[in-house]
Structure formats: structure tokens, C-alpha cells
Amino acid sequence: MDEFMQAAIDEARLGLAEGGIPIGSVIVHQGRIIGCGHNRRVQQGSAILHGEMDAFENAGRQPPQVYREAVLYTTLSPCAMCSGAILLYGIPRIVIGENRTFLGEEELLRARGVKLEILQNPACIALMQDFIAAKPELWNEDIGQPTTGC
């Protein structure tokens, strides 16, 4: 397995071990990880700390050219919020662990010229399937879905 996707999976597992949602991400520039993160919404009481957002935060302020040359690895298809950040910073390529349990804004990303590689990685799929089965309310909260009808 690719070392960078493995790093994203390791981040996802760390998030799960902390009591959070098992989604991890790393940002790679010129063969080196410049930012890594995992979903920390639960742990930090945050509305926005998805795995990709945490990786951007941990990469810190970078020259625009760095992000335009970077590759983002994420264990799950990026949601609308994370896709917005990807587009804002001009990330040209994303390697996605899986999109079976959640299909994010891939159509939007492709329409804006972002190259996507979908792996359907068994470890990524299992992490999400097991988590969603165990904590459906928390998962629905994370993706902005109501847990009860109106």
C-alpha cells in the first residue's frame, strides 16, 4: 500500500482511538507530508475539524504554489466543506481511500479540474462501515444529517 494512504489510515485510526470519527488525511508536497490530520470534531467540540480541514490546519500557512503542487490523501470522499477548502487552495490531485460509505463532492471537484483517484481500500471501507454501524447518530451529525425527522 502507498505510504501516504497508510499515513491517512493511521490518522483515521488515531481519531477512532480518541473517541472520534475514523477519517484521516495527509497533504503531500514533493514526496513529503506537510500536514496530517484526522476528524477531531468530537474531541475538540468543533463544528469544522474534519480530517482534511485538520490536515490543512496542521500544514499551516504555505505559499500558494505549495498547495497547487500538493496531493491530498484522504480515507473518505471529501464533503462539501472540505471540497471547498481543496478548491480554495488549488489542490490539483486527491487520492481517496473509499467512496462507498459516503460519496462527497467528487463531481464538483472533477468539474473544477481536480484529478481524483479512488482506491476502494478495504481498510478504509471497514473503518467507516464499522463506525457507522456502531454510532449512526454521530456519523449523521458529522455529515450534517438530522438524526430525527422534522
PDB file of C-alpha atoms in Angstrom:
ATOM      1  CA  MET A   1       0.000   0.000   0.000  1.00  0.00           C
ATOM      2  CA  ASP A   2       1.075   3.561  -0.696  1.00  0.00           C
ATOM      3  CA  GLU A   3       2.872   5.038   2.334  1.00  0.00           C
ATOM      4  CA  PHE A   4       0.805   8.228   2.203  1.00  0.00           C
ATOM      5  CA  MET A   5      -2.543   6.438   2.192  1.00  0.00           C
ATOM      6  CA  GLN A   6      -1.225   4.335   5.055  1.00  0.00           C
ATOM      7  CA  ALA A   7      -0.420   7.557   6.919  1.00  0.00           C
ATOM      8  CA  ALA A   8      -4.007   8.754   6.337  1.00  0.00           C
ATOM      9  CA  ILE A   9      -5.346   5.410   7.618  1.00  0.00           C
ATOM     10  CA  ASP A  10      -3.109   5.702  10.678  1.00  0.00           C
ATOM     11  CA  GLU A  11      -4.593   9.159  11.301  1.00  0.00           C
ATOM     12  CA  ALA A  12      -8.128   7.733  10.965  1.00  0.00           C
ATOM     13  CA  ARG A  13      -7.339   5.000  13.490  1.00  0.00           C
ATOM     14  CA  LEU A  14      -5.893   7.585  15.869  1.00  0.00           C
ATOM     15  CA  GLY A  15      -9.131   9.569  15.635  1.00  0.00           C
ATOM     16  CA  LEU A  16     -11.167   6.460  16.410  1.00  0.00           C
ATOM     17  CA  ALA A  17      -8.919   5.629  19.388  1.00  0.00           C
ATOM     18  CA  GLU A  18      -9.539   9.154  20.716  1.00  0.00           C
ATOM     19  CA  GLY A  19     -13.296   8.575  20.578  1.00  0.00           C
ATOM     20  CA  GLY A  20     -13.841  10.408  17.316  1.00  0.00           C
ATOM     21  CA  ILE A  21     -14.798   9.623  13.748  1.00  0.00           C
ATOM     22  CA  PRO A  22     -12.265   7.495  11.823  1.00  0.00           C
ATOM     23  CA  ILE A  23     -11.379   9.736   8.899  1.00  0.00           C
ATOM     24  CA  GLY A  24      -7.766  10.718   8.255  1.00  0.00           C
ATOM     25  CA  SER A  25      -5.949  12.854   5.740  1.00  0.00           C
ATOM     26  CA  VAL A  26      -2.439  13.917   4.779  1.00  0.00           C
ATOM     27  CA  ILE A  27      -1.175  16.625   2.447  1.00  0.00           C
ATOM     28  CA  VAL A  28       1.956  15.727   0.499  1.00  0.00           C
ATOM     29  CA  HIS A  29       4.279  18.143  -1.278  1.00  0.00           C
ATOM     30  CA  GLN A  30       7.273  16.918  -3.266  1.00  0.00           C
ATOM     31  CA  GLY A  31       7.124  13.467  -1.673  1.00  0.00           C
ATOM     32  CA  ARG A  32       6.929  14.750   1.911  1.00  0.00           C
ATOM     33  CA  ILE A  33       3.978  15.040   4.277  1.00  0.00           C
ATOM     34  CA  ILE A  34       3.495  18.697   5.157  1.00  0.00           C
ATOM     35  CA  GLY A  35       0.235  18.301   7.059  1.00  0.00           C
ATOM     36  CA  CYS A  36      -1.624  15.417   8.608  1.00  0.00           C
ATOM     37  CA  GLY A  37      -4.873  15.284  10.467  1.00  0.00           C
ATOM     38  CA  HIS A  38      -7.931  13.359  11.472  1.00  0.00           C
ATOM     39  CA  ASN A  39     -11.528  14.172  12.217  1.00  0.00           C
ATOM     40  CA  ARG A  40     -11.449  15.846  15.642  1.00  0.00           C
ATOM     41  CA  ARG A  41     -14.949  17.301  15.812  1.00  0.00           C
ATOM     42  CA  VAL A  42     -15.855  15.205  18.853  1.00  0.00           C
ATOM     43  CA  GLN A  43     -12.529  15.548  20.632  1.00  0.00           C
ATOM     44  CA  GLN A  44     -12.327  19.346  20.166  1.00  0.00           C
ATOM     45  CA  GLY A  45     -16.046  20.146  20.230  1.00  0.00           C
ATOM     46  CA  SER A  46     -15.522  21.614  16.772  1.00  0.00           C
ATOM     47  CA  ALA A  47     -18.014  22.238  14.002  1.00  0.00           C
ATOM     48  CA  ILE A  48     -15.391  22.049  11.238  1.00  0.00           C
ATOM     49  CA  LEU A  49     -12.432  19.825  12.129  1.00  0.00           C
ATOM     50  CA  HIS A  50     -12.915  17.108   9.537  1.00  0.00           C
ATOM     51  CA  GLY A  51      -9.798  15.128   8.610  1.00  0.00           C
ATOM     52  CA  GLU A  52      -8.966  17.274   5.599  1.00  0.00           C
ATOM     53  CA  MET A  53      -9.531  20.521   7.495  1.00  0.00           C
ATOM     54  CA  ASP A  54      -7.282  19.284  10.320  1.00  0.00           C
ATOM     55  CA  ALA A  55      -4.567  18.419   7.777  1.00  0.00           C
ATOM     56  CA  PHE A  56      -4.795  21.928   6.289  1.00  0.00           C
ATOM     57  CA  GLU A  57      -4.622  23.436   9.772  1.00  0.00           C
ATOM     58  CA  ASN A  58      -1.571  21.351  10.631  1.00  0.00           C
ATOM     59  CA  ALA A  59       0.123  22.171   7.310  1.00  0.00           C
ATOM     60  CA  GLY A  60      -0.223  25.791   8.291  1.00  0.00           C
ATOM     61  CA  ARG A  61       0.271  28.820   6.157  1.00  0.00           C
ATOM     62  CA  GLN A  62       2.029  27.779   2.974  1.00  0.00           C
ATOM     63  CA  PRO A  63       2.875  29.722  -0.182  1.00  0.00           C
ATOM     64  CA  PRO A  64       0.055  29.237  -2.708  1.00  0.00           C
ATOM     65  CA  GLN A  65       2.398  27.355  -5.054  1.00  0.00           C
ATOM     66  CA  VAL A  66       2.977  24.656  -2.425  1.00  0.00           C
ATOM     67  CA  TYR A  67      -0.732  23.801  -2.262  1.00  0.00           C
ATOM     68  CA  ARG A  68      -1.007  23.968  -6.067  1.00  0.00           C
ATOM     69  CA  GLU A  69       1.709  21.287  -6.274  1.00  0.00           C
ATOM     70  CA  ALA A  70       0.389  19.117  -3.436  1.00  0.00           C
ATOM     71  CA  VAL A  71      -1.558  15.875  -3.329  1.00  0.00           C
ATOM     72  CA  LEU A  72      -4.188  15.311  -0.649  1.00  0.00           C
ATOM     73  CA  TYR A  73      -4.748  11.765   0.596  1.00  0.00           C
ATOM     74  CA  THR A  74      -7.961  11.125   2.478  1.00  0.00           C
ATOM     75  CA  THR A  75      -9.573   7.948   3.730  1.00  0.00           C
ATOM     76  CA  LEU A  76     -13.085   9.072   2.692  1.00  0.00           C
ATOM     77  CA  SER A  77     -14.567  11.071  -0.187  1.00  0.00           C
ATOM     78  CA  PRO A  78     -14.430  14.784   0.782  1.00  0.00           C
ATOM     79  CA  CYS A  79     -17.637  16.506   1.910  1.00  0.00           C
ATOM     80  CA  ALA A  80     -18.776  19.901   0.614  1.00  0.00           C
ATOM     81  CA  MET A  81     -16.853  21.831   3.287  1.00  0.00           C
ATOM     82  CA  CYS A  82     -13.577  20.013   2.710  1.00  0.00           C
ATOM     83  CA  SER A  83     -14.025  20.149  -1.064  1.00  0.00           C
ATOM     84  CA  GLY A  84     -14.389  23.919  -0.757  1.00  0.00           C
ATOM     85  CA  ALA A  85     -11.039  24.152   1.040  1.00  0.00           C
ATOM     86  CA  ILE A  86      -9.440  21.873  -1.567  1.00  0.00           C
ATOM     87  CA  LEU A  87     -10.693  24.168  -4.339  1.00  0.00           C
ATOM     88  CA  LEU A  88      -9.791  27.350  -2.440  1.00  0.00           C
ATOM     89  CA  TYR A  89      -6.164  26.281  -2.057  1.00  0.00           C
ATOM     90  CA  GLY A  90      -5.899  24.744  -5.514  1.00  0.00           C
ATOM     91  CA  ILE A  91      -5.024  21.167  -4.600  1.00  0.00           C
ATOM     92  CA  PRO A  92      -4.788  19.518  -8.051  1.00  0.00           C
ATOM     93  CA  ARG A  93      -4.999  15.842  -7.083  1.00  0.00           C
ATOM     94  CA  ILE A  94      -6.738  13.792  -4.394  1.00  0.00           C
ATOM     95  CA  VAL A  95      -6.258  10.131  -3.567  1.00  0.00           C
ATOM     96  CA  ILE A  96      -9.443   8.886  -1.893  1.00  0.00           C
ATOM     97  CA  GLY A  97      -9.425   5.733   0.219  1.00  0.00           C
ATOM     98  CA  GLU A  98     -13.085   4.967  -0.445  1.00  0.00           C
ATOM     99  CA  ASN A  99     -16.384   6.466  -1.528  1.00  0.00           C
ATOM    100  CA  ARG A 100     -18.774   3.578  -0.906  1.00  0.00           C
ATOM    101  CA  THR A 101     -19.932   4.635   2.557  1.00  0.00           C
ATOM    102  CA  PHE A 102     -20.066   8.324   1.615  1.00  0.00           C
ATOM    103  CA  LEU A 103     -19.900   9.983  -1.789  1.00  0.00           C
ATOM    104  CA  GLY A 104     -18.725  13.521  -1.299  1.00  0.00           C
ATOM    105  CA  GLU A 105     -18.409  16.340  -3.810  1.00  0.00           C
ATOM    106  CA  GLU A 106     -16.417  14.361  -6.364  1.00  0.00           C
ATOM    107  CA  GLU A 107     -18.477  15.654  -9.282  1.00  0.00           C
ATOM    108  CA  LEU A 108     -17.774  19.263  -8.276  1.00  0.00           C
ATOM    109  CA  LEU A 109     -14.074  18.567  -7.794  1.00  0.00           C
ATOM    110  CA  ARG A 110     -13.776  16.892 -11.203  1.00  0.00           C
ATOM    111  CA  ALA A 111     -15.719  19.735 -12.848  1.00  0.00           C
ATOM    112  CA  ARG A 112     -13.160  22.160 -11.407  1.00  0.00           C
ATOM    113  CA  GLY A 113     -10.232  20.146 -12.808  1.00  0.00           C
ATOM    114  CA  VAL A 114      -9.151  18.194  -9.738  1.00  0.00           C
ATOM    115  CA  LYS A 115      -7.828  14.739 -10.562  1.00  0.00           C
ATOM    116  CA  LEU A 116      -9.296  12.029  -8.326  1.00  0.00           C
ATOM    117  CA  GLU A 117      -8.016   8.539  -7.701  1.00  0.00           C
ATOM    118  CA  ILE A 118     -10.482   6.290  -5.857  1.00  0.00           C
ATOM    119  CA  LEU A 119      -8.866   3.242  -4.247  1.00  0.00           C
ATOM    120  CA  GLN A 120     -11.818   1.449  -2.584  1.00  0.00           C
ATOM    121  CA  ASN A 121      -9.291   0.425   0.061  1.00  0.00           C
ATOM    122  CA  PRO A 122     -10.677  -2.413   2.228  1.00  0.00           C
ATOM    123  CA  ALA A 123      -9.247  -0.935   5.454  1.00  0.00           C
ATOM    124  CA  CYS A 124     -10.902   2.437   4.770  1.00  0.00           C
ATOM    125  CA  ILE A 125     -14.229   0.787   3.943  1.00  0.00           C
ATOM    126  CA  ALA A 126     -14.133  -1.382   7.073  1.00  0.00           C
ATOM    127  CA  LEU A 127     -13.279   1.566   9.341  1.00  0.00           C
ATOM    128  CA  MET A 128     -16.301   3.514   8.142  1.00  0.00           C
ATOM    129  CA  GLN A 129     -18.760   0.609   7.954  1.00  0.00           C
ATOM    130  CA  ASP A 130     -17.912  -0.483  11.491  1.00  0.00           C
ATOM    131  CA  PHE A 131     -18.113   3.078  12.811  1.00  0.00           C
ATOM    132  CA  ILE A 132     -21.428   3.885  11.101  1.00  0.00           C
ATOM    133  CA  ALA A 133     -22.956   0.640  12.410  1.00  0.00           C
ATOM    134  CA  ALA A 134     -21.765   1.403  15.952  1.00  0.00           C
ATOM    135  CA  LYS A 135     -22.517   5.154  16.081  1.00  0.00           C
ATOM    136  CA  PRO A 136     -25.031   6.171  13.397  1.00  0.00           C
ATOM    137  CA  GLU A 137     -26.121   9.312  15.271  1.00  0.00           C
ATOM    138  CA  LEU A 138     -22.573  10.631  15.488  1.00  0.00           C
ATOM    139  CA  TRP A 139     -21.986   9.855  11.819  1.00  0.00           C
ATOM    140  CA  ASN A 140     -25.175  11.682  10.794  1.00  0.00           C
ATOM    141  CA  GLU A 141     -24.123  14.671  12.881  1.00  0.00           C
ATOM    142  CA  ASP A 142     -20.731  14.723  11.179  1.00  0.00           C
ATOM    143  CA  ILE A 143     -22.219  14.877   7.689  1.00  0.00           C
ATOM    144  CA  GLY A 144     -24.929  17.361   8.663  1.00  0.00           C
ATOM    145  CA  GLN A 145     -27.860  14.963   8.510  1.00  0.00           C
ATOM    146  CA  PRO A 146     -30.669  15.213  11.037  1.00  0.00           C
ATOM    147  CA  THR A 147     -30.999  12.226  13.343  1.00  0.00           C
ATOM    148  CA  THR A 148     -34.758  12.700  13.641  1.00  0.00           C
ATOM    149  CA  GLY A 149     -37.398  13.867  11.207  1.00  0.00           C
ATOM    150  CA  CYS A 150     -38.947  17.322  11.341  1.00  0.00           C
TER     151      CYS A 150
END
